[in-house]
């Protein structure tokens, strides 16, 4: 088995439009942690310009913006034929605005304040909806997991995994950068009711490290395990 190569071939390009520095910074950091390549602009005019110039995979769009209101950005973006999925952020929690946003071409809508994990989950759902089969594949460097076919490749070569090894790997890769507790991983494999087969998990982790790379899964002592996000700026996969 080849050494795990650190690449960003799986990176999604995302445009973040938010004029609040603190919130914008927090969202950008969270997105980058889960491997999105983020371009952040702080007003509506720049947002429209960016959407004209670049093909993004997703857009996160605040509504209250300087220069051009987010709703106007949305309308104009759809007018110029931008098909990119757009998730709208708004402080205005009324049904009227909700429907207004969706009518104007938003694909999803979140009301501030929101939980950043929920934002990430919604974005993943948007990816799945709009990219179909493509996003059934989770990529991490030279590893690719097909979550429909339940197959794994590394350097484009198939890797034989037991079902439970597959589930552990998938859970860790879906939550890159987030430490998964032993309990979370065990629940994921055996369901909520199970007795803790306490060393079974260690065996799966051991096997995954052996089959891929010793450094793939990091032990966080007393807590659980994590797959660290790939470092930014490293060369493409193969
Ligand atoms: Ca704002």
Short mmCIF file of C-alpha atoms and ligand atoms in Angstrom, two decimals:
data_model
loop_
_atom_site.label_atom_id
_atom_site.label_comp_id
_atom_site.label_asym_id
_atom_site.label_seq_id
_atom_site.Cartn_x
_atom_site.Cartn_y
_atom_site.Cartn_z
CA UNK A 1 0.00 0.00 0.00
CA UNK A 2 1.37 3.39 -0.99
CA UNK A 3 1.98 6.10 1.51
CA UNK A 4 -0.98 8.36 2.13
CA UNK A 5 -0.56 11.43 -0.01
CA UNK A 6 -1.85 14.71 1.27
CA UNK A 7 -3.86 16.40 -1.44
CA UNK A 8 -6.76 18.78 -1.84
CA UNK A 9 -8.28 17.21 -4.90
CA UNK A 10 -11.53 16.80 -2.99
CA UNK A 11 -11.80 20.48 -2.08
CA UNK A 12 -15.08 22.23 -2.76
CA UNK A 13 -14.88 25.89 -3.68
CA UNK A 14 -17.20 27.98 -1.60
CA UNK A 15 -18.05 31.68 -1.71
CA UNK A 16 -18.82 33.16 1.70
CA UNK A 17 -20.65 36.50 1.68
CA UNK A 18 -20.82 37.99 5.17
CA UNK A 19 -20.07 41.53 6.32
CA UNK A 20 -19.84 40.69 10.03
CA UNK A 21 -16.12 40.14 10.69
CA UNK A 22 -16.54 37.94 13.73
CA UNK A 23 -19.24 35.70 12.29
CA UNK A 24 -17.58 35.60 8.87
CA UNK A 25 -14.25 34.64 10.39
CA UNK A 26 -15.87 31.89 12.43
CA UNK A 27 -17.70 30.46 9.44
CA UNK A 28 -14.60 30.64 7.26
CA UNK A 29 -12.49 28.80 9.83
CA UNK A 30 -15.13 26.10 10.24
CA UNK A 31 -15.42 25.64 6.48
CA UNK A 32 -11.67 25.46 6.01
CA UNK A 33 -11.39 22.89 8.78
CA UNK A 34 -13.63 20.57 6.78
CA UNK A 35 -11.61 21.07 3.59
CA UNK A 36 -13.62 23.71 1.75
CA UNK A 37 -11.57 26.24 -0.22
CA UNK A 38 -13.16 29.51 0.91
CA UNK A 39 -13.33 32.91 -0.76
CA UNK A 40 -14.80 35.46 1.61
CA UNK A 41 -16.27 38.78 0.43
CA UNK A 42 -17.97 41.36 2.60
CA UNK A 43 -20.46 43.16 0.38
CA UNK A 44 -23.14 42.33 -2.16
CA UNK A 45 -21.48 43.93 -5.17
CA UNK A 46 -18.28 41.93 -4.68
CA UNK A 47 -20.34 38.79 -4.19
CA UNK A 48 -22.04 39.18 -7.56
CA UNK A 49 -18.70 39.96 -9.19
CA UNK A 50 -17.13 36.84 -7.66
CA UNK A 51 -20.03 34.70 -8.89
CA UNK A 52 -19.61 36.12 -12.40
CA UNK A 53 -15.89 35.42 -12.43
CA UNK A 54 -15.63 32.08 -10.71
CA UNK A 55 -17.51 28.79 -10.69
CA UNK A 56 -18.14 28.05 -7.05
CA UNK A 57 -19.54 24.78 -5.80
CA UNK A 58 -21.58 26.47 -3.07
CA UNK A 59 -22.43 29.98 -1.88
CA UNK A 60 -23.25 31.04 1.69
CA UNK A 61 -25.00 34.39 1.42
CA UNK A 62 -25.92 36.79 4.19
CA UNK A 63 -28.98 38.94 3.43
CA UNK A 64 -28.09 42.15 5.28
CA UNK A 65 -25.10 43.40 3.28
CA UNK A 66 -23.52 46.73 2.33
CA UNK A 67 -23.71 47.98 -1.29
CA UNK A 68 -26.23 45.39 -2.43
CA UNK A 69 -28.78 43.54 -0.35
CA UNK A 70 -28.36 39.75 -0.31
CA UNK A 71 -31.82 39.22 -1.80
CA UNK A 72 -30.82 41.45 -4.71
CA UNK A 73 -27.57 39.49 -5.12
CA UNK A 74 -29.62 36.31 -5.23
CA UNK A 75 -32.01 37.63 -7.88
CA UNK A 76 -29.25 39.00 -10.07
CA UNK A 77 -27.13 35.87 -9.70
CA UNK A 78 -30.02 33.76 -10.98
CA UNK A 79 -30.68 36.33 -13.77
CA UNK A 80 -27.15 35.94 -15.08
CA UNK A 81 -27.63 32.19 -15.01
CA UNK A 82 -25.57 31.24 -11.96
CA UNK A 83 -26.77 27.74 -11.10
CA UNK A 84 -24.62 27.37 -7.99
CA UNK A 85 -26.48 26.20 -4.85
CA UNK A 86 -26.97 29.13 -2.50
CA UNK A 87 -27.63 28.90 1.22
CA UNK A 88 -29.01 32.13 2.62
CA UNK A 89 -28.21 33.38 6.14
CA UNK A 90 -30.57 35.82 7.73
CA UNK A 91 -31.40 37.40 11.03
CA UNK A 92 -34.95 37.89 9.85
CA UNK A 93 -36.95 34.95 11.00
CA UNK A 94 -40.30 35.37 9.36
CA UNK A 95 -42.15 33.06 7.05
CA UNK A 96 -42.45 35.89 4.53
CA UNK A 97 -38.70 36.26 4.25
CA UNK A 98 -38.19 32.54 4.25
CA UNK A 99 -40.53 32.07 1.30
CA UNK A 100 -39.17 35.21 -0.35
CA UNK A 101 -35.65 33.83 -0.20
CA UNK A 102 -36.61 30.46 -1.57
CA UNK A 103 -38.67 32.04 -4.36
CA UNK A 104 -35.75 34.25 -5.31
CA UNK A 105 -33.65 31.16 -5.90
CA UNK A 106 -32.10 30.21 -2.58
CA UNK A 107 -31.60 26.48 -2.12
CA UNK A 108 -31.66 26.59 1.64
CA UNK A 109 -32.13 29.11 4.40
CA UNK A 110 -30.71 29.46 7.91
CA UNK A 111 -31.71 31.93 10.58
CA UNK A 112 -29.10 33.57 12.81
CA UNK A 113 -27.91 32.69 15.31
CA UNK A 114 -27.21 29.18 14.11
CA UNK A 115 -24.99 26.31 15.06
CA UNK A 116 -22.00 26.04 12.76
CA UNK A 117 -22.25 22.24 12.77
CA UNK A 118 -25.76 22.55 11.43
CA UNK A 119 -24.51 24.87 8.70
CA UNK A 120 -21.92 22.27 7.72
CA UNK A 121 -24.57 19.55 7.69
CA UNK A 122 -26.85 21.64 5.48
CA UNK A 123 -24.00 22.35 3.08
CA UNK A 124 -23.20 18.65 2.86
CA UNK A 125 -26.87 17.99 2.09
CA UNK A 126 -26.80 20.67 -0.63
CA UNK A 127 -23.70 19.08 -2.12
CA UNK A 128 -25.43 15.72 -2.16
CA UNK A 129 -28.59 17.13 -3.71
CA UNK A 130 -26.88 19.07 -6.43
CA UNK A 131 -23.98 16.83 -7.31
CA UNK A 132 -25.76 13.51 -7.13
CA UNK A 133 -23.54 10.49 -7.30
CA UNK A 134 -20.35 12.52 -7.27
CA UNK A 135 -20.59 13.35 -3.59
CA UNK A 136 -21.24 9.77 -2.61
CA UNK A 137 -17.49 9.62 -2.74
CA UNK A 138 -15.62 10.97 0.28
CA UNK A 139 -12.02 11.79 -0.57
CA UNK A 140 -9.07 12.16 1.72
CA UNK A 141 -5.72 12.49 0.00
CA UNK A 142 -5.34 9.37 -2.09
CA UNK A 143 -8.17 7.57 -0.26
CA UNK A 144 -11.66 7.51 -1.75
CA UNK A 145 -14.70 5.98 -0.06
CA UNK A 146 -17.78 5.27 -2.11
CA UNK A 147 -20.60 5.44 0.41
CA UNK A 148 -23.12 3.86 -1.99
CA UNK A 149 -21.08 1.02 -3.38
CA UNK A 150 -19.41 0.61 0.05
CA UNK A 151 -16.00 0.32 -1.53
CA UNK A 152 -12.71 1.99 -0.68
CA UNK A 153 -9.71 2.71 -2.85
CA UNK A 154 -6.27 4.05 -2.03
CA UNK A 155 -4.12 5.27 -4.91
CA UNK A 156 -6.99 4.02 -7.09
CA UNK A 157 -6.44 0.44 -5.87
CA UNK A 158 -9.21 -1.35 -3.98
CA UNK A 159 -8.69 -1.85 -0.24
CA UNK A 160 -10.47 -4.72 1.45
CA UNK A 161 -12.25 -3.58 4.61
CA UNK A 162 -14.56 -5.39 6.97
CA UNK A 163 -17.95 -3.76 7.27
CA UNK A 164 -17.18 -2.34 10.71
CA UNK A 165 -13.80 -1.02 9.62
CA UNK A 166 -15.59 0.70 6.77
CA UNK A 167 -18.09 2.29 9.17
CA UNK A 168 -15.34 3.57 11.46
CA UNK A 169 -13.35 5.01 8.57
CA UNK A 170 -16.42 6.64 7.06
CA UNK A 171 -17.46 8.22 10.35
CA UNK A 172 -13.96 9.62 10.91
CA UNK A 173 -13.59 10.97 7.37
CA UNK A 174 -17.05 12.53 7.41
CA UNK A 175 -16.04 14.36 10.56
CA UNK A 176 -12.50 15.36 9.64
CA UNK A 177 -10.97 17.62 12.27
CA UNK A 178 -13.56 16.67 14.89
CA UNK A 179 -12.53 14.25 17.61
CA UNK A 180 -14.94 11.32 17.69
CA UNK A 181 -15.31 9.86 21.13
CA UNK A 182 -14.96 6.12 21.58
CA UNK A 183 -18.66 6.05 22.49
CA UNK A 184 -19.68 7.84 19.29
CA UNK A 185 -17.72 5.39 17.20
CA UNK A 186 -19.01 2.36 19.07
CA UNK A 187 -22.60 3.63 18.79
CA UNK A 188 -22.05 4.13 15.09
CA UNK A 189 -20.93 0.55 14.65
CA UNK A 190 -23.07 -1.38 17.06
CA UNK A 191 -26.07 0.85 17.65
CA UNK A 192 -27.21 2.50 20.85
CA UNK A 193 -28.05 -0.64 22.80
CA UNK A 194 -24.88 -2.51 22.46
CA UNK A 195 -22.61 -3.59 25.23
CA UNK A 196 -19.28 -1.94 24.88
CA UNK A 197 -17.01 -4.39 23.23
CA UNK A 198 -14.28 -2.19 24.43
CA UNK A 199 -11.33 -3.58 22.57
CA UNK A 200 -13.16 -4.29 19.30
CA UNK A 201 -12.88 -0.62 18.39
CA UNK A 202 -9.14 -0.65 19.04
CA UNK A 203 -8.81 -3.60 16.72
CA UNK A 204 -10.65 -1.79 13.93
CA UNK A 205 -8.50 1.33 14.39
CA UNK A 206 -5.38 -0.81 14.38
CA UNK A 207 -6.45 -2.54 11.17
CA UNK A 208 -7.29 0.75 9.44
CA UNK A 209 -3.87 2.18 10.31
CA UNK A 210 -2.24 -1.00 9.03
CA UNK A 211 -4.22 -0.99 5.77
CA UNK A 212 -3.72 2.72 5.00
CA UNK A 213 -1.10 4.58 7.00
CA UNK A 214 -0.09 4.63 10.68
CA UNK A 215 -0.68 8.41 10.81
CA UNK A 216 -4.15 8.35 9.24
CA UNK A 217 -5.99 8.18 12.56
CA UNK A 218 -4.71 10.12 15.55
CA UNK A 219 -5.45 8.95 19.08
CA UNK A 220 -6.63 11.68 21.43
CA UNK A 221 -5.78 10.18 24.76
CA UNK A 222 -8.74 9.73 27.08
CA UNK A 223 -11.18 11.01 24.45
CA UNK A 224 -11.17 9.16 21.18
CA UNK A 225 -9.88 9.41 17.65
CA UNK A 226 -9.60 12.01 14.90
CA UNK A 227 -8.59 12.23 11.28
CA UNK A 228 -6.88 15.58 10.95
CA UNK A 229 -7.82 17.76 7.99
CA UNK A 230 -5.24 17.77 5.25
CA UNK A 231 -2.85 20.71 5.46
CA UNK A 232 -3.76 23.57 3.13
CA UNK A 233 -1.53 24.40 0.20
CA UNK A 234 -0.11 20.91 -0.23
CA UNK A 235 0.18 19.58 -3.77
CA UNK A 236 -2.65 17.77 -5.49
CA UNK A 237 -3.17 14.09 -4.77
CA UNK A 238 -1.45 12.08 -7.45
CA1 LIG B 1 -24.95 41.26 7.66
#
